[in-house]
Short mmCIF file of C-alpha atoms in Angstrom, two decimals:
data_model
loop_
_atom_site.label_atom_id
_atom_site.label_comp_id
_atom_site.label_asym_id
_atom_site.label_seq_id
_atom_site.Cartn_x
_atom_site.Cartn_y
_atom_site.Cartn_z
CA MET I 1 148.43 94.53 185.89
CA SER I 2 148.25 98.02 185.08
CA GLU I 3 145.49 100.28 184.53
CA LYS I 4 144.28 101.98 180.87
CA THR I 5 143.56 105.72 181.70
CA VAL I 6 141.86 107.60 178.57
CA VAL I 7 143.16 111.02 178.43
CA LEU I 8 140.76 113.91 176.68
CA THR I 9 141.64 118.00 176.53
CA GLU I 10 139.73 120.48 174.63
CA ASN I 11 143.19 121.48 173.19
CA ALA I 12 143.17 119.29 170.77
CA PRO I 13 140.27 118.32 168.34
CA ALA I 14 137.77 116.09 169.38
CA PRO I 15 138.12 112.20 167.91
CA ALA I 16 135.96 112.13 165.30
CA HIS I 17 135.96 108.39 164.81
CA VAL I 18 135.69 105.45 167.67
CA PHE I 19 138.58 106.23 169.39
CA SER I 20 140.57 108.11 172.28
CA GLN I 21 142.78 111.28 171.48
CA GLY I 22 145.11 109.31 174.00
CA ILE I 23 145.49 106.51 175.89
CA LYS I 24 147.70 105.29 179.06
CA LYS I 25 148.95 102.23 180.39
CA GLY I 26 151.68 102.02 182.93
CA GLY I 27 154.38 104.14 181.68
CA MET I 28 153.52 104.01 178.29
CA PHE I 29 151.25 106.88 176.18
CA GLN I 30 150.22 106.29 172.76
CA VAL I 31 148.40 109.58 171.43
CA SER I 32 145.89 109.10 168.36
CA GLY I 33 146.80 109.75 165.41
CA GLN I 34 146.22 114.35 164.72
CA GLY I 35 145.47 116.21 161.49
CA PRO I 36 145.58 119.60 160.91
CA MET I 37 142.19 120.63 162.68
CA ASP I 38 141.70 123.63 164.69
CA PRO I 39 140.67 122.22 168.30
CA ALA I 40 138.31 125.48 169.04
CA THR I 41 136.16 124.46 165.64
CA ASN I 42 136.86 121.19 164.77
CA GLN I 43 137.79 122.73 161.09
CA TYR I 44 140.66 121.26 159.08
CA ILE I 45 142.65 124.85 158.38
CA GLY I 46 145.85 125.20 155.97
CA GLU I 47 144.13 123.74 152.87
CA GLY I 48 146.93 123.14 150.58
CA ASP I 49 149.90 124.09 152.67
CA VAL I 50 151.81 121.21 154.35
CA LYS I 51 153.61 123.48 156.25
CA VAL I 52 150.79 124.88 158.09
CA GLN I 53 149.42 121.69 158.74
CA THR I 54 152.02 120.21 160.19
CA ARG I 55 152.51 123.14 162.62
CA ARG I 56 148.94 122.85 163.77
CA THR I 57 149.07 118.88 163.70
CA LEU I 58 152.14 118.76 166.18
CA GLU I 59 150.59 121.26 168.62
CA ASN I 60 147.66 119.16 168.87
CA VAL I 61 149.83 116.05 169.72
CA LYS I 62 151.64 118.62 171.95
CA ALA I 63 148.12 119.27 173.47
CA ILE I 64 147.24 115.61 174.19
CA LEU I 65 150.70 114.44 175.82
CA GLU I 66 151.03 117.48 177.97
CA ALA I 67 147.09 116.60 179.19
CA GLY I 68 148.49 113.33 180.11
CA GLY I 69 151.23 114.71 181.92
CA SER I 70 153.67 114.16 179.54
CA SER I 71 156.12 116.29 177.23
CA VAL I 72 157.52 115.92 173.84
CA GLU I 73 160.59 115.20 175.81
CA ASP I 74 158.87 111.78 176.22
CA VAL I 75 158.38 110.79 173.15
CA LEU I 76 159.67 108.06 171.54
CA MET I 77 158.53 107.99 168.07
CA PHE I 78 156.72 109.94 165.93
CA ARG I 79 155.07 108.70 163.11
CA VAL I 80 154.01 111.15 160.13
CA TYR I 81 151.85 110.12 157.01
CA LEU I 82 152.06 112.45 154.17
CA THR I 83 150.02 112.62 151.05
CA THR I 84 153.32 112.78 148.80
CA ARG I 85 156.60 113.06 148.99
CA ASP I 86 156.68 116.33 147.38
CA HIS I 87 155.63 117.51 150.77
CA PHE I 88 158.75 115.73 153.10
CA ALA I 89 161.03 118.52 152.51
CA ALA I 90 158.31 121.14 154.15
CA MET I 91 157.23 118.54 156.57
CA ASN I 92 160.73 117.95 157.61
CA GLU I 93 161.80 122.12 158.21
CA VAL I 94 158.26 122.37 160.32
CA TYR I 95 158.91 118.96 162.39
CA GLY I 96 162.62 120.24 162.61
CA GLU I 97 161.62 123.76 163.90
CA PHE I 98 159.02 121.97 166.28
CA ILE I 99 161.65 119.12 167.74
CA ARG I 100 164.12 122.14 168.78
CA GLU I 101 161.70 124.59 170.09
CA ASN I 102 160.24 121.05 172.47
CA VAL I 103 162.76 118.72 173.31
CA PRO I 104 165.40 121.22 174.66
CA SER I 105 167.93 117.93 175.99
CA GLY I 106 168.25 117.24 172.47
CA LEU I 107 167.71 114.11 172.93
CA LEU I 108 165.88 113.24 169.73
CA PRO I 109 162.61 110.84 169.68
CA SER I 110 162.59 108.86 166.83
CA ARG I 111 160.79 109.12 163.47
CA THR I 112 159.05 107.27 160.43
CA THR I 113 157.65 108.93 157.70
CA VAL I 114 154.99 107.14 155.58
CA PHE I 115 153.33 108.33 152.40
CA VAL I 116 149.50 107.49 152.31
CA ASP I 117 145.84 108.34 151.47
CA LEU I 118 144.72 110.16 154.51
CA PRO I 119 140.77 110.45 155.43
CA HIS I 120 139.91 113.30 154.46
CA GLU I 121 141.34 115.30 151.44
CA VAL I 122 141.85 118.43 152.94
CA MET I 123 144.68 116.45 155.19
CA LEU I 124 147.71 116.50 153.66
CA VAL I 125 149.40 115.22 156.96
CA GLU I 126 148.50 113.06 160.38
CA ILE I 127 150.91 112.75 162.89
CA ASP I 128 150.68 109.77 166.03
CA ALA I 129 153.28 109.73 168.96
CA LEU I 130 154.43 107.16 171.41
CA ALA I 131 155.52 108.27 174.59
CA VAL I 132 157.22 107.02 178.03
CA THR I 133 156.48 108.52 181.57
CA ALA I 134 157.76 107.28 184.77
#
């Protein structure tokens, strides 16, 4: 049976609650839900701007992937949580730019988008990722 490994990095916000930034077991790598926080200050950024928040959130996910020896290319599935359908088009635009920059193979990961209440009022987006590495 393979061992679990906790992945931590200062290049993404510290976990706010009782969970790891990421956890690996075997070839599986789950990145916990990330929000639009600046890793240096652990403060939310981009209040009211889903584009700014989406980009920062994706960069936080990427930092954790890299800390665990993976990349965006290794992601099988992104789950995006938005507070309102009104933000879908703007989020999708930034998401598309990020994927084009970080998945040069063109083999796009799967994605689902869910509309929910998030833990902090300032949060417009949260994203987690499931990756598989060899």
